[in-house]
């Protein structure tokens, strides 16, 4: 959940700063899932 909030805040900040309307929620959703899986994989590596 923490990663999602940071990502969401970052994308919102980018949109606000550069005035770029984000019209590709599917792309951002896919990137979010990828980041979540990546963080899970890193957690698994740290545990081992």
Short mmCIF file of C-alpha atoms in Angstrom, two decimals:
data_model
loop_
_atom_site.label_atom_id
_atom_site.label_comp_id
_atom_site.label_asym_id
_atom_site.label_seq_id
_atom_site.Cartn_x
_atom_site.Cartn_y
_atom_site.Cartn_z
CA UNK A 1 0.00 0.00 0.00
CA UNK A 2 2.90 2.31 0.79
CA UNK A 3 4.39 1.83 -2.68
CA UNK A 4 1.05 2.62 -4.29
CA UNK A 5 0.67 5.86 -2.33
CA UNK A 6 4.19 6.98 -3.27
CA UNK A 7 3.63 6.08 -6.92
CA UNK A 8 0.26 7.81 -6.98
CA UNK A 9 1.68 10.94 -5.37
CA UNK A 10 4.62 10.93 -7.82
CA UNK A 11 2.38 10.56 -10.89
CA UNK A 12 0.04 13.25 -9.56
CA UNK A 13 3.05 15.50 -8.96
CA UNK A 14 4.33 14.92 -12.49
CA UNK A 15 0.89 15.63 -13.92
CA UNK A 16 0.59 18.78 -11.86
CA UNK A 17 4.10 20.07 -12.56
CA UNK A 18 4.30 19.38 -16.28
CA UNK A 19 0.60 19.83 -17.04
CA UNK A 20 0.42 16.42 -18.71
CA UNK A 21 -3.06 14.90 -18.44
CA UNK A 22 -2.77 11.22 -17.62
CA UNK A 23 -5.19 9.45 -19.94
CA UNK A 24 -3.60 6.00 -19.81
CA UNK A 25 -4.89 4.44 -16.56
CA UNK A 26 -4.28 0.97 -18.00
CA UNK A 27 -0.58 1.71 -18.45
CA UNK A 28 -0.26 3.16 -14.94
CA UNK A 29 -2.20 0.19 -13.53
CA UNK A 30 0.12 -2.26 -15.27
CA UNK A 31 3.15 -0.36 -14.01
CA UNK A 32 1.70 -0.42 -10.49
CA UNK A 33 1.16 -4.18 -10.59
CA UNK A 34 4.70 -4.64 -11.92
CA UNK A 35 6.12 -2.51 -9.11
CA UNK A 36 4.13 -4.47 -6.51
CA UNK A 37 5.38 -7.80 -7.87
CA UNK A 38 8.91 -6.45 -8.01
CA UNK A 39 8.75 -5.30 -4.38
CA UNK A 40 7.34 -8.71 -3.37
CA UNK A 41 10.19 -10.45 -5.18
CA UNK A 42 12.71 -8.20 -3.41
CA UNK A 43 11.11 -9.00 -0.05
CA UNK A 44 11.40 -12.72 -0.81
CA UNK A 45 15.07 -12.29 -1.71
CA UNK A 46 15.72 -10.38 1.51
CA UNK A 47 14.05 -13.09 3.58
CA UNK A 48 16.27 -15.83 2.10
#
